[in-house]
GROMACS .gro file of C-alpha atoms in nm:
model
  307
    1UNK     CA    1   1.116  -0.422  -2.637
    2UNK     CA    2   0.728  -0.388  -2.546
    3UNK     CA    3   0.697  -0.168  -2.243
    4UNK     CA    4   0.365  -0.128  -2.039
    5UNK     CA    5   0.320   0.205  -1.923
    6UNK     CA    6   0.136   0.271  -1.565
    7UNK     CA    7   0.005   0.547  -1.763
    8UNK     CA    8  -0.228   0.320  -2.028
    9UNK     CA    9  -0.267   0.075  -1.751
   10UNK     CA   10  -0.465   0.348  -1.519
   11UNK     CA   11  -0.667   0.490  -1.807
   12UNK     CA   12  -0.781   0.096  -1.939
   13UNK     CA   13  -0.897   0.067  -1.586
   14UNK     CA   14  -1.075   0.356  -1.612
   15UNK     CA   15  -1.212   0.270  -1.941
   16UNK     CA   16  -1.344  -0.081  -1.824
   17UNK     CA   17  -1.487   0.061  -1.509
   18UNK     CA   18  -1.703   0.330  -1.699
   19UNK     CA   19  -1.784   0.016  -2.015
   20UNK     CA   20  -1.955  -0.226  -1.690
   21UNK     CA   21  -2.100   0.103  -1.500
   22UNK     CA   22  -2.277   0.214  -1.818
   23UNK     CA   23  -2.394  -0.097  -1.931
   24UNK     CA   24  -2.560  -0.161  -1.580
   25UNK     CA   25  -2.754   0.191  -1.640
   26UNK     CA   26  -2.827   0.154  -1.977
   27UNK     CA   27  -2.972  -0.190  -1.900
   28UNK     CA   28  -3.171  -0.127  -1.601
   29UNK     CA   29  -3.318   0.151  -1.838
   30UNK     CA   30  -3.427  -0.114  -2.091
   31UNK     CA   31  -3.123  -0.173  -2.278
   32UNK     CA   32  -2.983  -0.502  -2.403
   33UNK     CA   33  -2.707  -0.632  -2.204
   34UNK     CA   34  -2.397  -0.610  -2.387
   35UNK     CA   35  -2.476  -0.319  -2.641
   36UNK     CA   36  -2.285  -0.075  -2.461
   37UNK     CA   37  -2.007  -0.301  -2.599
   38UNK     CA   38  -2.133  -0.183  -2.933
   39UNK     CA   39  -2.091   0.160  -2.887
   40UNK     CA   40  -1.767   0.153  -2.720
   41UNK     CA   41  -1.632   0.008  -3.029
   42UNK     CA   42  -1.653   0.272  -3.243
   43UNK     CA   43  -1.614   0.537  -2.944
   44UNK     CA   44  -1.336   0.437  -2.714
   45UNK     CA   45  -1.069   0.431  -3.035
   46UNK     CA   46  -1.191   0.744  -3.214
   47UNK     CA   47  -1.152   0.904  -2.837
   48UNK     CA   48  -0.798   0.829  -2.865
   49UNK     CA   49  -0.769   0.960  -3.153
   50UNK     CA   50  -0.919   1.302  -3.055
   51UNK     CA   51  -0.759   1.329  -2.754
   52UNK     CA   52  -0.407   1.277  -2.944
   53UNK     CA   53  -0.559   1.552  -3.228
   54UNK     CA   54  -0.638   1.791  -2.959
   55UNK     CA   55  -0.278   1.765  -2.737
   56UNK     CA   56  -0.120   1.812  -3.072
   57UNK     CA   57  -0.296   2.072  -3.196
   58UNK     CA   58  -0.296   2.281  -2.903
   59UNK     CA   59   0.109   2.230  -2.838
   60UNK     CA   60   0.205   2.269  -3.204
   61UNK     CA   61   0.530   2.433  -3.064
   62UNK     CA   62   0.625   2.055  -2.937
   63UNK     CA   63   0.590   1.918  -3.294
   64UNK     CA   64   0.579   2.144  -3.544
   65UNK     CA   65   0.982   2.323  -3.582
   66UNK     CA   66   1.277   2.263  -3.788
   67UNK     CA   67   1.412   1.938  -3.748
   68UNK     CA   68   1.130   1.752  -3.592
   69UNK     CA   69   1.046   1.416  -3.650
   70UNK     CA   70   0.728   1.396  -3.757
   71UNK     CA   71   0.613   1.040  -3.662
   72UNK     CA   72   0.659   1.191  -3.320
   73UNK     CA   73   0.295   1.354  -3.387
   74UNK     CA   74   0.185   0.977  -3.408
   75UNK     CA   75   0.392   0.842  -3.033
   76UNK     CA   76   0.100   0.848  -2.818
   77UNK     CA   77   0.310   0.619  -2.620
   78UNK     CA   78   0.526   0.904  -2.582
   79UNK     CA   79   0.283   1.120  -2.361
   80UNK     CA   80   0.003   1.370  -2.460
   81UNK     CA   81  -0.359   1.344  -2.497
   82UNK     CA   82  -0.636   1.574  -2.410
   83UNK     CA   83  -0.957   1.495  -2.223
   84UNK     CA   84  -1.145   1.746  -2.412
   85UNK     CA   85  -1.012   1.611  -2.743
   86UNK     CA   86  -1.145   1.241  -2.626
   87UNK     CA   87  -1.490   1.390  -2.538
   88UNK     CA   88  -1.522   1.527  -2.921
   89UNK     CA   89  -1.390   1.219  -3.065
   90UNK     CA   90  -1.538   0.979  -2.857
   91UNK     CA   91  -1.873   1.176  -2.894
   92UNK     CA   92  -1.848   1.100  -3.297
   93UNK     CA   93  -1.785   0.744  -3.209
   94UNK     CA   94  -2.037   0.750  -2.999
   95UNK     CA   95  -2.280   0.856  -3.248
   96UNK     CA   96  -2.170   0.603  -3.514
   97UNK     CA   97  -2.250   0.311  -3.233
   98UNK     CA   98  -2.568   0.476  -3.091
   99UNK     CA   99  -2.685   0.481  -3.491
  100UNK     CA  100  -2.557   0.132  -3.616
  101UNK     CA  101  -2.730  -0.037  -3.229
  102UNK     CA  102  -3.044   0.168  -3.257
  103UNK     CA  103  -2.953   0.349  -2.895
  104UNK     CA  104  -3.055   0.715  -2.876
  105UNK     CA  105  -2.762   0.916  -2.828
  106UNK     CA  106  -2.866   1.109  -2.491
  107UNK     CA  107  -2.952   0.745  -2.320
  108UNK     CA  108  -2.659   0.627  -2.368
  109UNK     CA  109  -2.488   0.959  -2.284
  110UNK     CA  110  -2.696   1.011  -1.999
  111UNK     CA  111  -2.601   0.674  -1.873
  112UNK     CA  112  -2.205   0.753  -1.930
  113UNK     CA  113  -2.194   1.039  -1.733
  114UNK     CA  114  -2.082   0.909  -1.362
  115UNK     CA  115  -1.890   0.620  -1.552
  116UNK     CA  116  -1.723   0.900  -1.731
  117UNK     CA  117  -1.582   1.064  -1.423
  118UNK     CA  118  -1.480   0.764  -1.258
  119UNK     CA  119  -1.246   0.696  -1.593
  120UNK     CA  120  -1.099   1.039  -1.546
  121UNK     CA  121  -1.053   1.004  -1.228
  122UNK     CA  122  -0.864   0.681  -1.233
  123UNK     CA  123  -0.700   0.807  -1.567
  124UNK     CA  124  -0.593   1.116  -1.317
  125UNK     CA  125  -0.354   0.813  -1.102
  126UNK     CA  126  -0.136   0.803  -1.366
  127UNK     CA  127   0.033   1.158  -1.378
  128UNK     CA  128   0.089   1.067  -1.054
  129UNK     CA  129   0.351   0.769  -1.168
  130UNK     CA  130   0.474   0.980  -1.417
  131UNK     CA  131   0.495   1.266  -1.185
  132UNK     CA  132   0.359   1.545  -1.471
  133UNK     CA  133   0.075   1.781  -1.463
  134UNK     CA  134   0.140   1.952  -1.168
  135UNK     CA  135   0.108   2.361  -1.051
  136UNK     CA  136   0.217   2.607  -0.900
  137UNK     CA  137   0.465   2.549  -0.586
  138UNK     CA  138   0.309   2.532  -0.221
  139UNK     CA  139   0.376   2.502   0.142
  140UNK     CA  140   0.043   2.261   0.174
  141UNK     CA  141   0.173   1.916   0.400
  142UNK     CA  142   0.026   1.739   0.099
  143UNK     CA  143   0.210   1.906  -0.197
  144UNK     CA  144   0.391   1.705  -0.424
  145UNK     CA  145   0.747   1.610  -0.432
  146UNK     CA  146   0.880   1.617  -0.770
  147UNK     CA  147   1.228   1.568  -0.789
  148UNK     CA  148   1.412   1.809  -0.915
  149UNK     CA  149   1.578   1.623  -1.250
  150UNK     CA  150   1.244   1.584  -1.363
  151UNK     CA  151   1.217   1.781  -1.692
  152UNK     CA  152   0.914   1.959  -1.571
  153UNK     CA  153   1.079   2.090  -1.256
  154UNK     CA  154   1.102   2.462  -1.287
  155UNK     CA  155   1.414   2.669  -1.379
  156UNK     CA  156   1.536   2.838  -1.052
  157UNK     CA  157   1.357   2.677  -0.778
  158UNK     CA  158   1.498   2.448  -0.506
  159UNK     CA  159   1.499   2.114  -0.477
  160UNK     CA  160   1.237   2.007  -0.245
  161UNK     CA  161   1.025   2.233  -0.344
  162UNK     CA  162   0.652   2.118  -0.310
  163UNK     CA  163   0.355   2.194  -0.567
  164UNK     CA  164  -0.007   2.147  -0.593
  165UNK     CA  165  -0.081   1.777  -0.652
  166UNK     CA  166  -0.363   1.937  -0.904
  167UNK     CA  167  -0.443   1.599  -1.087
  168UNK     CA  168  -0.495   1.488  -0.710
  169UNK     CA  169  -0.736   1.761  -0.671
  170UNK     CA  170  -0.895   1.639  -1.027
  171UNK     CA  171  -0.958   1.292  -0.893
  172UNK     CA  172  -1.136   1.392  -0.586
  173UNK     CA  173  -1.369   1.646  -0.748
  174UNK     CA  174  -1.451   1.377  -1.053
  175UNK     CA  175  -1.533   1.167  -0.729
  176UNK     CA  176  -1.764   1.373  -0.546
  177UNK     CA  177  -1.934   1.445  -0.915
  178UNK     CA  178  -2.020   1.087  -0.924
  179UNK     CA  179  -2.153   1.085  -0.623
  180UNK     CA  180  -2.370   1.427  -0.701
  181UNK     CA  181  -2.498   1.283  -1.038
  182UNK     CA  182  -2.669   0.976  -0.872
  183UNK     CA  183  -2.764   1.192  -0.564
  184UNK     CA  184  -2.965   1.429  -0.814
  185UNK     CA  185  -3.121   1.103  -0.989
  186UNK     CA  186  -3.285   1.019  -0.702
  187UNK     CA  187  -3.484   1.313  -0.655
  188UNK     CA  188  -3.522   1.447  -1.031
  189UNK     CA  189  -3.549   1.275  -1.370
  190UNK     CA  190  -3.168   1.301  -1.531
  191UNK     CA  191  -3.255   1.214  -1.909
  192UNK     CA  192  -3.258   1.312  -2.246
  193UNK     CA  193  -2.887   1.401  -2.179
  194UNK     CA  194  -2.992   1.580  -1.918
  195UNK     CA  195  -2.732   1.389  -1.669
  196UNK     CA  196  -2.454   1.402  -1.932
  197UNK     CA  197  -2.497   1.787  -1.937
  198UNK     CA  198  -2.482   1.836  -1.534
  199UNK     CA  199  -2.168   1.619  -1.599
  200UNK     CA  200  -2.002   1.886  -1.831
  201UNK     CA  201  -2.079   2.156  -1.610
  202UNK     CA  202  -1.898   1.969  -1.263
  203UNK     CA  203  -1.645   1.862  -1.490
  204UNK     CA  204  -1.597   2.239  -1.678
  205UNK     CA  205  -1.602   2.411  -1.316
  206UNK     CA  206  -1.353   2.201  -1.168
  207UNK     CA  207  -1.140   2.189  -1.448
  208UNK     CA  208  -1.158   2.542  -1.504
  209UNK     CA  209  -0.967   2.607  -1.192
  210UNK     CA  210  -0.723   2.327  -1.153
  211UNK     CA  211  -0.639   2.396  -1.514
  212UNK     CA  212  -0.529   2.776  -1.369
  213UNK     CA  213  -0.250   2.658  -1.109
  214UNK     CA  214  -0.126   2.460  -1.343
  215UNK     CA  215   0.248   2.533  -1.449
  216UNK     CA  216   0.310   2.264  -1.799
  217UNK     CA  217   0.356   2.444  -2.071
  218UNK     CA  218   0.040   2.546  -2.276
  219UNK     CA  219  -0.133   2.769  -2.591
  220UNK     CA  220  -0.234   3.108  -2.442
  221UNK     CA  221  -0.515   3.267  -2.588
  222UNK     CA  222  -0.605   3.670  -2.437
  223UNK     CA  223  -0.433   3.520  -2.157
  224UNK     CA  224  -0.575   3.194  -2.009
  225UNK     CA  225  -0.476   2.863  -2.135
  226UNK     CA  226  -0.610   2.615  -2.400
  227UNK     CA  227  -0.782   2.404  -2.166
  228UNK     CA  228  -0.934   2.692  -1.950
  229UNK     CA  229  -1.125   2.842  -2.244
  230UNK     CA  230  -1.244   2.466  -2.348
  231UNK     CA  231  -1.354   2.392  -1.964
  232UNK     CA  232  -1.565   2.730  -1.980
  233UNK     CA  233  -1.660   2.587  -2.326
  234UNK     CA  234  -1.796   2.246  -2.130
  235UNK     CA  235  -1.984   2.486  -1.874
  236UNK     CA  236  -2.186   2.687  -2.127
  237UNK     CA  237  -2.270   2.415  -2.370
  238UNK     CA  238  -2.395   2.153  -2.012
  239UNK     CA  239  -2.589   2.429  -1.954
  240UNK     CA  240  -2.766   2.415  -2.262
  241UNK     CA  241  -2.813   2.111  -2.275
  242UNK     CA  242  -2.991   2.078  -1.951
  243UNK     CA  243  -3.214   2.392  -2.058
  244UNK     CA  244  -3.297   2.300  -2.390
  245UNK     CA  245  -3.349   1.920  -2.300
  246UNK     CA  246  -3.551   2.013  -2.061
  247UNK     CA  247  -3.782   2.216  -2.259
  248UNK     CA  248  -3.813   1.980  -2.538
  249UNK     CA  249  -3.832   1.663  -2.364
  250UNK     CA  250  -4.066   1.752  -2.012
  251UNK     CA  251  -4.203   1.387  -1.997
  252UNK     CA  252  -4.044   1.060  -1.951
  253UNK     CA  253  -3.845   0.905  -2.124
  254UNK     CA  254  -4.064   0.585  -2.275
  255UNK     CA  255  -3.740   0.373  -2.427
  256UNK     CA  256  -3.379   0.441  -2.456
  257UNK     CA  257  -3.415   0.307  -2.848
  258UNK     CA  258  -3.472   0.491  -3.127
  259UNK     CA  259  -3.877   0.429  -3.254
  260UNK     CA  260  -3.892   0.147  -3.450
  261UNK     CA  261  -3.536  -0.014  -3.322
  262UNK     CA  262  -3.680  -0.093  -2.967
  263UNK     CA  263  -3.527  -0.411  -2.810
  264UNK     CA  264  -3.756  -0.640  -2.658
  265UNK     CA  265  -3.659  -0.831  -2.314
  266UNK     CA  266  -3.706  -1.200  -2.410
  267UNK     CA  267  -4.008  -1.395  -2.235
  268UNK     CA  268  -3.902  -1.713  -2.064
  269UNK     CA  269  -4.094  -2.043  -2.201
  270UNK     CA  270  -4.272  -2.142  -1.904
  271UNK     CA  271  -4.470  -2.451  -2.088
  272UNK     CA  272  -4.198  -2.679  -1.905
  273UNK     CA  273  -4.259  -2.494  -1.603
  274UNK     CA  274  -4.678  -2.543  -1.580
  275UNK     CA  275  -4.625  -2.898  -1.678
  276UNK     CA  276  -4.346  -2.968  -1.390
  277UNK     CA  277  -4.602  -2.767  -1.116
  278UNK     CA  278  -4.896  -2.931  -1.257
  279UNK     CA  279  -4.733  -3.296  -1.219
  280UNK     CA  280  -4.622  -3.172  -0.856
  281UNK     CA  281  -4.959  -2.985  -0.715
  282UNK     CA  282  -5.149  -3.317  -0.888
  283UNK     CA  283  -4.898  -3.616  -0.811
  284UNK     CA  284  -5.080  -3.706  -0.514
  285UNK     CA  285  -5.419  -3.727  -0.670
  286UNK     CA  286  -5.223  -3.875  -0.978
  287UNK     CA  287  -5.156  -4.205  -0.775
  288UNK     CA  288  -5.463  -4.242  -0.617
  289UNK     CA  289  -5.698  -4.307  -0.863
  290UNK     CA  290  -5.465  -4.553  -1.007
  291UNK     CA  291  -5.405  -4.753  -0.692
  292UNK     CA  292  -5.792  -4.721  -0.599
  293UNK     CA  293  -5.920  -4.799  -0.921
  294UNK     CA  294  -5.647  -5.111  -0.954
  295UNK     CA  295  -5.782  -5.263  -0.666
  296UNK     CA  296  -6.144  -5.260  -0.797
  297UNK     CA  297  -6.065  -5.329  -1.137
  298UNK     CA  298  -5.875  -5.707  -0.982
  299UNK     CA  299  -6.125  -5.723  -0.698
  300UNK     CA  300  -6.284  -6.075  -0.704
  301UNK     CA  301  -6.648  -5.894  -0.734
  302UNK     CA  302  -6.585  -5.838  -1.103
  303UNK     CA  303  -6.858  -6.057  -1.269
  304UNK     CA  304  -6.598  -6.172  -1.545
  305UNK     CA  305  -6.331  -6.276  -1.338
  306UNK     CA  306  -6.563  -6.510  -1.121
  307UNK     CA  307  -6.665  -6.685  -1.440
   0.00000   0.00000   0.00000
């Protein structure tokens, strides 16, 4: 039986809301509509596979023992994938697309960067159906119920105990970091993946600490979690980028197309268009020569016709 998951459903929203956002950048930048499309292509399904790599990779424990079944690494359906594993998979798809459509890689990254937080953030909406992801127990009126034969529920707590709604707290700061990306565009020049690396910082920082209260099970390396030590991993490298881009590329940016791939904005035919205003700003005088010149050419002072 085919099931549809509120899960998928949240992060395909998410994933069509960042496609039409970018594509409006990218195009008021001086890309052709639609290539986005080409990108996505290669980007959006090698994202899913890296985020499915990463989970699985970094919670070997789940798959990897005696007695596992080992199509169970392949049941994405199943739960598990890793935002920081769909940022290095999606970033080689990304660059396959960018290549084969003749977009520089920065544009369109630069563009992606609010659409990319508005995908996590809607992607975020869905541990809230499933009720997973959650940390540490609170007395905060908005902590989250979770009940308590939910496999995730800690051993030895009460039921009714509350916890941190943290993917909650994910979806608000991913929010406000769309907001501060096209707050900063206004006032400074974002590009040459300038905007995609203030993106990776917001998104490392927050991460970093609603990654900490978190209470799922997860690799712990000299103490602090998988995830932590790839968020501080997002901070460092956004950093770079905005320093070294920033160096290398002080100017504008010309075209978001690689030299010699440049797409050129089709010029509308406007032969029809003269002809149609010069039949409209002449009509008048059009007619009158022909009715004036009518009436002398059959006026009965023509020598010929009186013969």
């Amino acid at each position: 039986m085919f099931r549809v998951h509120a899960y998928a459903l949240c992060i395909l929203a998410g994933i069509i809301a960042a496609t039409v956002m970018t594509s409006r950048r990218l195009s008021n930048r001086g890309g052709e509509p639609g290539v986005v499309l080409d990108i996505i292509l290669w980007a959006v399904p090698l994202g899913i596979v890296g985020a499915r790599a990463y989970h699985v990779l970094t919670h070997p424990a789940d798959y990897f023992f005696a007695g596992a079944n080992p199509w169970e690494v392949f049941a994405i359906w199943n739960g598990g994938n890793a935002i920081f594993g769909a940022l290095i998979g999606g970033a080689v798809g990304a660059y396959i697309g960018c290549r084969i459509s003749g977009v520089k890689f920065w544009s369109f990254a630069d563009a992606l960067a609010p659409g990319m937080l508005i995908a996590q953030a809607m992607g975020r909406l869905g541990n809230w159906f499933n009720t997973e992801l959650f940390g540490l127990p609170t007395t905060l009126p908005w902590g989250l119920e979770v009940p308590s034969t939910n496999a995730a529920f800690p051993v030895g707590l009460p039921a009714g105990t509350l916890f941190h709604p943290t993917f909650l707290y994910e979806m608000i700061w991913n929010t406000i970091g769309v907001i501060l990306i096209l707050l900063i565009e206004r006032r400074i020049t974002l590009r040459w993946g300038r905007a995609f690396g203030v993106y990776l910082v917001w998104y490392g920082l927050g991460r970093t600490f609603f990654e900490s209260i978190r209470i799922d099970p997860s690799e712990i390396f000299f103490g602090i979690r998988t995830n932590v030590w790839a968020a501080i991993i997002a901070v460092v490298l956004g950093i770079i980028l905005i320093v070294v881009q920033g160096r290398r590329h002080p100017g504008l940016e010309v075209s978001v197309y690689r030299t010699g791939r440049e797409w050129k904005r089709p010029v509308p035919e406007v032969e029809s268009e003269e002809f149609d205003t010069d039949f409209e700003d002449h009509g008048d005088e059009a007619v009158e020569p022909a009715a004036s010149g009518d009436v002398a050419a059959t006026s009965t002072s023509n020598p010929r016709l009186q013969a």
